[in-house]
C-alpha positions as a printed Julia matrix, in Angstrom:
574×3 Matrix{Float64}:
    0.05   -0.02    0.11
    1.27    3.36   -0.85
    1.42    6.43    1.34
   -1.34    8.11   -0.42
   -3.64    5.04   -0.08
   -3.12    4.96    3.88
   -3.89    8.62    4.43
   -7.73    8.46    4.15
   -8.06    5.82    7.05
   -6.69    8.26    9.7
   -9.7    10.58    9.73
  -12.1     7.65    9.81
  -10.35    6.31   12.92
  -10.61    9.63   14.68
  -14.27    9.93   13.74
  -14.93    6.49   15.34
  -13.25    7.59   18.54
  -15.33   10.7    18.67
  -18.52    8.84   18.01
  -17.7     6.21   20.67
  -16.97    9.09   23.18
  -20.28   10.76   22.13
  -22.11    7.48   22.66
  -20.71    7.23   26.14
  -21.59   10.7    26.99
  -25.1    10.18   25.67
  -25.34    7.07   27.69
  -24.24    8.89   30.71
  -26.78   11.69   30.03
  -29.57    9.18   29.63
  -28.5     7.43   32.8
  -28.4    10.79   34.59
  -31.8    11.61   33.18
  -33.15    8.18   34.31
  -31.77    8.8    37.91
  -33.19   12.28   37.86
  -36.6    10.89   36.82
  -36.22    8.25   39.37
  -35.4    10.73   42.03
  -38.33   12.92   41.13
  -40.6     9.81   41.27
  -39.11    8.99   44.62
  -39.71   12.47   46.06
  -43.34   12.23   44.81
  -43.67    8.8    46.31
  -42.22    9.71   49.71
  -44.35   12.75   50.05
  -47.6    10.94   48.93
  -48.35    9.46   52.51
  -49.06   11.21   55.83
  -48.53    8.22   58.13
  -45.17    8.77   59.69
  -44.05    5.23   60.04
  -45.12    4.5    56.45
  -43.08    7.54   55.25
  -40.03    6.38   56.98
  -40.1     2.86   55.51
  -40.76    4.25   52.04
  -37.89    6.66   52.32
  -35.5     3.6    53.02
  -36.97    1.57   50.23
  -36.67    4.42   47.78
  -33.03    5.15   48.74
  -31.9     1.51   48.19
  -33.53    1.52   44.78
  -31.95    4.81   43.75
  -28.31    3.84   44.53
  -28.7     0.1    43.86
  -28.0    -0.83   47.49
  -28.42   -4.35   48.74
  -29.45   -3.24   52.29
  -30.78   -0.05   53.76
  -31.94    1.16   57.1
  -33.14    4.36   58.77
  -32.15    5.03   62.35
  -34.18    7.54   64.42
  -32.15    9.54   66.92
  -33.57   10.04   70.32
  -32.47   11.27   73.74
  -28.9    10.69   74.82
  -27.75   10.48   71.09
  -28.95    6.88   70.76
  -31.02    5.12   68.08
  -34.47    4.68   69.43
  -35.95    3.08   66.15
  -34.28    1.19   63.5
  -36.22    0.45   60.2
  -34.31   -2.15   57.99
  -34.96   -3.05   54.35
  -33.37   -5.88   52.43
  -33.3    -8.38   55.21
  -35.55  -11.56   55.13
  -37.6   -12.54   58.07
  -35.17  -15.39   58.92
  -32.25  -12.97   58.86
  -34.11  -10.42   61.07
  -34.9   -13.31   63.56
  -31.24  -14.2    63.9
  -30.18  -10.7    64.92
  -30.18  -10.52   68.7
  -30.74   -6.73   68.77
  -30.8    -3.71   66.49
  -27.73   -1.29   66.57
  -27.89    1.27   69.44
  -25.84    3.96   67.6
  -22.28    3.16   68.47
  -19.28    2.89   66.23
  -19.58    4.22   62.71
  -23.35    4.8    63.23
  -22.54    6.8    66.37
  -20.08    8.81   64.42
  -22.8     9.95   62.07
  -24.85   10.91   65.15
  -22.01   12.92   66.61
  -21.06   14.48   63.3
  -24.16   14.64   61.01
  -22.34   14.81   57.68
  -22.4    12.29   54.74
  -20.05    9.34   55.09
  -18.77    7.01   52.33
  -16.67    3.81   53.11
  -15.26    1.16   50.94
  -15.45   -1.27   53.82
  -17.23   -0.49   57.16
  -14.8    -2.81   59.13
  -11.68   -0.81   57.9
  -12.82    2.42   59.72
  -11.09    3.1    63.07
  -14.54    3.88   64.66
  -16.01    0.4    63.52
  -17.72   -1.27   66.44
  -18.77   -4.46   64.66
  -22.21   -5.88   63.96
  -24.71   -7.2    66.6
  -24.65  -11.04   66.89
  -26.53  -12.65   64.12
  -26.13   -9.63   61.72
  -25.18  -10.39   58.15
  -21.75   -9.06   57.07
  -21.77   -5.99   55.14
  -18.97   -4.15   53.17
  -19.43   -0.68   51.29
  -21.3     1.96   53.19
  -23.05    5.28   52.6
  -24.6     7.27   55.48
  -26.42   10.56   55.14
  -28.2    12.46   57.93
  -31.98   13.3    57.84
  -32.88   16.76   58.87
  -36.19   18.19   59.72
  -35.63   21.96   59.68
  -32.56   22.36   61.64
  -33.08   19.21   63.75
  -31.32   15.93   62.97
  -34.17   13.43   62.87
  -32.07   10.46   61.97
  -29.77    8.91   59.48
  -30.07    6.84   56.2
  -27.68    3.89   56.12
  -27.01    2.1    52.84
  -24.7    -0.87   52.39
  -23.58   -3.49   49.87
  -23.53   -1.73   46.44
  -24.77   -4.44   43.99
  -22.07   -5.71   41.77
  -19.47   -5.38   44.29
  -18.69   -1.72   43.6
  -18.51    1.32   45.65
  -20.88    4.11   46.36
  -19.62    7.25   44.37
  -20.3    10.95   44.63
  -23.32   10.65   42.3
  -24.89    8.14   44.69
  -24.13   10.54   47.52
  -25.64   13.46   45.75
  -28.79   11.37   44.85
  -29.28   10.27   48.54
  -28.72   13.77   49.9
  -31.24   15.17   47.53
  -33.73   12.4    48.65
  -32.88   13.15   52.31
  -33.82   16.84   51.84
  -37.18   15.94   50.31
  -37.66   13.27   53.0
  -37.22   15.93   55.65
  -40.02   17.84   54.25
  -42.16   14.65   54.0
  -41.37   13.71   57.59
  -42.28   17.27   58.74
  -45.65   17.11   56.82
  -46.38   13.77   58.44
  -45.61   15.06   61.91
  -47.75   18.2    61.37
  -50.6    15.99   60.2
  -50.18   13.69   63.14
  -50.18   16.59   65.42
  -53.28   18.1    63.9
  -55.06   14.79   64.09
  -53.92   14.28   67.59
  -55.34   17.71   68.64
  -58.7    16.84   66.97
  -58.78   13.59   68.82
  -57.81   15.45   72.12
  -60.63   18.03   71.69
  -63.19   15.2    71.01
  -61.92   13.07   73.86
  -61.95   16.06   76.32
  -65.5    16.92   75.33
  -66.6    13.28   75.64
  -64.95   12.88   79.08
  -66.38   16.14   80.44
  -69.91   15.28   79.14
  -69.69   11.73   80.65
  -68.67   12.92   83.99
  -71.02   15.84   84.34
  -73.93   13.64   83.14
  -73.39   11.39   86.09
  -71.37    8.55   84.57
  -69.46    6.33   87.06
  -65.84    7.49   87.59
  -64.51    4.06   86.74
  -66.24    4.05   83.4
  -64.81    7.55   82.72
  -61.2     6.37   83.69
  -61.63    3.42   81.15
  -62.79    5.88   78.6
  -59.79    8.28   79.39
  -57.31    5.45   78.92
  -58.84    4.29   75.49
  -58.88    7.94   74.12
  -55.32    8.57   75.43
  -54.07    5.41   73.62
  -55.74    6.44   70.44
  -54.34   10.03   70.81
  -50.73    8.82   71.22
  -51.04    5.8    69.03
  -49.84    3.68   72.01
  -50.29   -0.21   72.27
  -51.42   -0.03   75.96
  -52.85    2.62   78.17
  -53.6     2.32   81.9
  -54.87    4.46   84.73
  -53.2     3.93   88.09
  -54.71    5.42   91.34
  -52.62    5.79   94.59
  -53.71    4.04   97.68
  -54.49    5.99  100.85
  -50.71    5.76  101.85
  -49.71    6.82   98.41
  -46.99    4.12   98.63
  -48.61    1.87   96.07
  -50.38    2.44   92.77
  -53.45    0.32   91.87
  -54.22   -0.27   88.25
  -57.89    0.19   87.77
  -57.84   -0.83   84.06
  -55.57   -1.68   81.18
  -56.83   -0.78   77.73
  -54.92   -2.88   75.11
  -54.67   -2.77   71.38
  -55.55   -5.86   69.32
  -52.76   -8.41   69.18
  -51.14   -7.23   72.4
  -51.26   -9.74   75.3
  -52.05   -7.45   78.15
  -53.15  -10.36   80.46
  -55.32   -9.92   83.59
  -54.18   -6.66   85.15
  -57.34   -5.4    86.93
  -56.52   -4.2    90.44
  -52.87   -4.97   89.86
  -50.67   -3.17   92.34
  -47.12   -1.58   92.02
  -44.77    0.06   94.45
  -44.53    3.79   93.9
  -40.74    3.97   94.54
  -38.39    3.8    91.63
  -40.96    3.4    88.84
  -41.93    5.56   86.01
  -45.42    6.05   87.26
  -44.1     6.74   90.71
  -41.96    9.53   89.4
  -44.9    11.17   87.71
  -46.99   10.71   90.87
  -44.48   12.4    93.3
  -43.08   14.97   90.93
  -46.31   16.04   89.21
  -44.71   16.21   85.79
  -44.89   13.83   82.81
  -41.88   11.49   82.23
  -40.96    9.14   79.42
  -38.37    6.69   78.35
  -37.4     5.77   74.8
  -36.86    1.93   75.65
  -35.37   -0.51   78.08
  -32.4     1.71   78.95
  -34.71    4.13   80.78
  -36.33    1.63   82.9
  -39.14   -0.69   81.85
  -41.6    -0.32   84.85
  -43.58   -3.03   86.44
  -45.98   -5.37   84.7
  -49.0    -3.51   86.17
  -47.64   -0.27   84.66
  -46.89   -1.61   81.1
  -49.68   -4.18   80.61
  -47.23   -6.68   79.36
  -45.7    -4.61   76.67
  -42.05   -4.63   77.71
  -38.93   -2.99   76.39
  -40.57   -0.28   74.24
  -41.13    3.41   74.62
  -43.13    4.3    77.74
  -44.67    7.51   79.24
  -46.42    8.37   82.55
  -48.56   11.42   82.8
  -49.92   12.72   86.19
  -53.69   13.47   86.64
  -53.49   16.86   88.24
  -50.83   19.38   89.2
  -47.99   18.73   91.62
  -49.14   18.24   95.22
  -52.65   17.32   94.04
  -52.1    14.41   91.73
  -55.07   12.12   91.73
  -53.45    9.31   89.73
  -51.22    8.46   86.67
  -51.95    7.71   83.13
  -49.35    5.29   81.73
  -48.79    4.44   78.0
  -46.6     1.87   76.39
  -45.51    0.89   72.8
  -43.97   -2.23   71.53
  -40.15   -2.54   71.28
  -38.82   -0.8    68.03
  -41.72    1.62   67.75
  -41.02    5.47   67.67
  -40.85    6.88   71.18
  -43.26    9.49   72.49
  -42.46   12.97   71.28
  -42.3    16.07   73.5
  -45.31   17.37   71.7
  -47.27   14.23   72.38
  -46.25   14.36   75.98
  -47.37   18.01   76.33
  -50.67   17.23   74.81
  -51.22   14.14   76.96
  -50.44   16.25   80.06
  -53.07   18.89   79.05
  -55.51   16.21   78.39
  -54.88   14.49   81.69
  -55.0    17.84   83.54
  -58.39   18.78   81.94
  -59.66   15.21   82.86
  -58.5    15.62   86.43
  -60.34   19.01   86.67
  -63.43   17.36   85.28
  -63.14   14.51   87.91
  -62.74   17.12   90.61
  -65.9    18.98   89.41
  -67.82   15.7    89.25
  -66.92   14.9    92.77
  -67.83   18.35   93.93
  -71.24   17.86   92.12
  -71.77   14.62   94.03
  -70.81   16.42   97.26
  -73.36   19.09   96.55
  -76.01   16.41   95.82
  -75.09   14.72   99.02
  -75.3    17.86  100.98
  -78.68   18.66   99.39
  -79.94   15.29  100.46
  -78.65   15.76  104.08
  -80.3    19.06  104.19
  -83.59   17.47  103.02
  -83.26   14.82  105.53
  -82.55   17.36  108.34
  -85.54   19.36  107.3
  -87.76   16.29  107.35
  -86.4    15.38  110.77
  -87.23   18.85  112.01
  -90.66   18.76  110.66
  -91.24   15.37  112.28
  -89.95   16.55  115.61
  -91.6    20.0   115.66
  -94.88   19.19  114.1
  -95.78   15.51  113.95
  -94.51   14.43  117.37
  -95.98   17.5   118.97
  -99.42   16.87  117.64
  -99.32   13.13  118.56
  -98.19   14.15  122.06
 -101.0    16.67  122.28
 -103.49   13.82  121.24
 -101.98   11.39  123.77
 -102.46   14.04  126.57
 -105.96   14.69  125.69
 -106.78   11.01  125.67
 -104.97   10.61  129.02
 -107.14   13.37  130.56
 -110.27   11.63  129.03
 -109.62    8.34  130.66
 -110.76    9.5   134.08
 -114.01   10.69  132.51
 -114.89    7.29  131.18
 -116.92    5.02  133.5
 -117.05    2.02  131.36
 -114.04   -0.23  131.95
 -114.0    -1.53  128.36
 -113.85    1.99  126.88
 -111.25    3.01  129.41
 -109.09    0.08  128.44
 -109.43    0.89  124.72
 -108.46    4.5   125.4
 -105.4     3.29  127.39
 -104.41    0.98  124.55
 -104.72    3.99  122.0
 -102.5     6.03  124.37
  -99.87    3.33  124.51
  -99.95    2.94  120.71
  -99.46    6.77  120.4
  -96.41    6.49  122.86
  -94.98    3.68  120.81
  -95.54    5.67  117.5
  -93.73    8.71  119.15
  -90.76    6.51  119.91
  -90.63    5.05  116.44
  -90.71    8.46  114.95
  -87.97    9.56  117.19
  -85.94    6.67  116.17
  -86.5     7.68  112.51
  -85.45   11.13  113.31
  -82.2     9.91  114.79
  -81.63    7.87  111.67
  -82.3    10.79  109.35
  -79.77   13.0   111.41
  -77.04   10.28  111.48
  -73.97   11.02  109.26
  -73.77    8.64  106.3
  -70.42    7.08  105.39
  -70.47    5.43  101.93
  -67.64    3.06  102.85
  -68.79    1.84  106.32
  -72.48    1.04  106.88
  -74.13    2.82  109.94
  -74.79    0.82  113.21
  -78.44    0.91  112.48
  -77.91   -0.49  109.03
  -75.73   -3.33  110.41
  -78.28   -4.14  113.05
  -81.05   -4.3   110.48
  -78.83   -6.49  108.25
  -78.22   -8.87  111.11
  -81.95   -9.2   111.94
  -83.06   -9.66  108.35
  -80.36  -12.37  108.0
  -82.01  -14.23  110.97
  -85.23  -14.56  108.94
  -83.88  -17.19  106.73
  -82.93  -19.42  109.67
  -85.99  -18.67  111.82
  -88.56  -19.0   109.13
  -90.09  -15.58  110.04
  -88.97  -11.98  110.27
  -88.02  -10.92  113.87
  -89.54   -7.77  115.4
  -87.04   -4.91  115.61
  -87.24   -1.59  117.72
  -84.38    0.92  117.64
  -84.41    3.84  120.0
  -81.98    6.69  120.54
  -79.01    8.09  118.61
  -77.33    4.74  117.9
  -75.17    6.18  115.01
  -74.02    9.19  116.92
  -73.53    8.01  120.62
  -72.32    4.42  120.19
  -68.44    4.34  119.88
  -67.05    1.95  117.14
  -65.57   -0.42  119.66
  -68.81   -0.64  121.62
  -70.73   -1.15  118.38
  -68.53   -4.14  117.59
  -69.42   -5.76  121.0
  -73.14   -5.02  120.48
  -73.18   -6.69  116.99
  -71.41   -9.68  118.32
  -73.91  -10.09  121.15
  -76.86   -9.72  118.88
  -75.48  -12.25  116.5
  -74.97  -14.83  119.37
  -78.47  -14.06  120.77
  -80.18  -14.69  117.42
  -78.05  -17.86  116.87
  -79.23  -19.13  120.33
  -82.89  -18.47  119.37
  -82.47  -20.31  116.06
  -80.84  -23.32  117.67
  -82.65  -23.67  121.07
  -85.74  -21.48  121.41
  -88.15  -23.22  118.99
  -90.1   -19.97  118.93
  -92.64  -18.48  116.59
  -91.82  -14.98  117.57
  -88.56  -13.13  118.39
  -88.39   -9.36  119.32
  -85.13   -7.38  119.24
  -84.96   -3.94  120.98
  -81.79   -1.8   120.87
  -81.68    1.46  122.92
  -79.15    4.24  123.45
  -80.67    6.33  126.1
  -79.86    7.72  129.58
  -76.09    6.88  129.15
  -76.62    3.32  128.63
  -76.64    0.91  125.63
  -79.23   -1.86  126.13
  -79.99   -4.9   123.95
  -82.99   -6.96  124.73
  -83.93  -10.09  122.74
  -87.25  -11.93  123.7
  -88.92  -15.02  122.25
  -92.02  -17.12  123.0
  -90.19  -20.38  122.8
  -89.44  -23.0   125.35
  -87.46  -20.79  127.58
  -84.18  -21.58  129.33
  -83.43  -25.14  129.97
  -82.22  -26.07  133.51
  -78.63  -27.33  133.43
  -78.14  -26.5   129.72
  -74.93  -25.46  128.2
  -74.09  -21.87  128.79
  -70.78  -21.35  127.0
  -72.18  -18.91  124.63
  -74.12  -16.99  127.33
  -70.89  -16.98  129.41
  -69.25  -15.17  126.68
  -71.99  -12.48  126.52
  -71.7   -12.07  130.26
  -67.99  -11.6   130.1
  -68.37   -9.02  127.31
  -70.84   -7.03  129.4
  -68.64   -7.16  132.54
  -65.53   -6.19  130.66
  -67.39   -3.15  129.56
  -68.68   -2.27  133.02
  -72.18   -3.59  132.36
  -74.39   -6.37  133.21
  -76.09   -9.43  131.54
  -79.23  -11.47  132.32
  -80.89  -14.37  130.56
  -84.07  -15.47  132.28
  -87.6   -16.89  131.48
  -90.55  -14.63  130.78
  -93.65  -14.98  132.87
  -95.82  -15.53  129.83
  -93.39  -18.12  128.38
  -90.21  -18.0   126.41
  -87.02  -16.26  127.41
  -85.64  -12.73  127.72
  -82.03  -11.79  127.09
  -80.83   -8.32  128.4
  -77.29   -6.98  127.7
  -76.8    -3.53  129.3
  -73.46   -1.54  129.26
  -72.67    2.14  129.77
  -72.18    4.38  126.77
  -68.95    6.26  126.26
  -65.3     5.07  125.91
  -64.82    1.37  126.43
  -62.58    0.39  129.26
  -59.06   -0.75  128.4
  -58.06   -4.38  128.37
């Protein structure tokens, strides 16, 4: 070939090189265009949902797709610069089951938390800050970490590992993930604002519902259950419980546990936990809400957390410091997002309003009780000042008329009417004393306990015993003396059931003239000579120990009469 024949080939070779270079550049441009389109689609996809946990998982899935990573994760940074939630992508269920625990934010992951700037590594294990993987965690090589910011706050970090094909993450991968992280921050902020708005609406509805329930007369226990349920919905917790302190304020009693579906809460009604060194105890004594992000902060007792252990927990006092009425506790499963400060403030406001409503409901019941007592007092005064006085006047008139009646039969009838009027006056006075007696909702009055004992004897006797109560039994009889009286009455009725074979039994209890007197009479067979007297001896010893007397003797008209008489006032010691 001559020199002239070879010359035309050189321009053709140069043109081929330029065309190949242009093709490569076009392919790079197309690839960049595809990645930009994919990034735009990813931004739209990430921002298309308003559920926070859904948004977080979608961010990780989108990031792994954009940079062709084998594994991805999002770590949420909480108090103490530790990871409070870890959302993995790319691991199978079997691989997840083999991992003993998720990373806590140490080593390279901790470096990203301390210095929130992008980090690219060829091999994680080669970095001097490398801490290793948790037991059971699959090995990983190449690494790309990018912080997730919400406004000026570092919300968490995106972790991407194992570039497919064995390559390394490059600057383009880093730029793509940083752009996604910027859009993700906006999506997270939108989701949080939506959650807060929804939570406020729930709070307003719940506050109105609880206020209406209490002020319309609902039982406090039902309202506390409703409060726990609404608080759980408001904070998206798995379990909510209301704990009330006992009288010593050394223990907290769980009055209910309201659990979500699928959470094994177990039987926690009336469960009890010690106040000291518990999350609920700190809220009770300090009067301020407290929370922990996980097991590092203290898990609380089983009564507190309703069986959901190891996850985020919060305790909110019902009322202000010094006047805390109880504690609202909430728990989430392990691995879920911890309660935020905004949630805690909202729960505190909700619990405070509920506590005020409970206070108002109690005051309303106190006012109703006071109104009832005033009505009872007015009725008692009317009976004493009007009815008794008129009956007494009628009795005096009849007594003066007896002397003017010559016929014995008529005189006897008049005397019987006078006796009936006297008995009616005594019964009305007994009713007046009962109306004026203070009522304790927890402890039945002495009159009520006597009536209960006598009514209980009907089932054994086969008939209802007669009962007469005179004097201010509920006001004048000390508690210790009342215990002796009830014991003696119980023994006396038992003796009548076992030995008397009577068709009539009358019980009279009087608190008059500085003495407490119990008389039990029957029309049975009367005392048996030489019979066992162990029970009667006990009654006599009780009377003598109180400075009184006891007698059990036959009645002239048949049957027996038991009389137990002791002085009123303080019972002797010993």
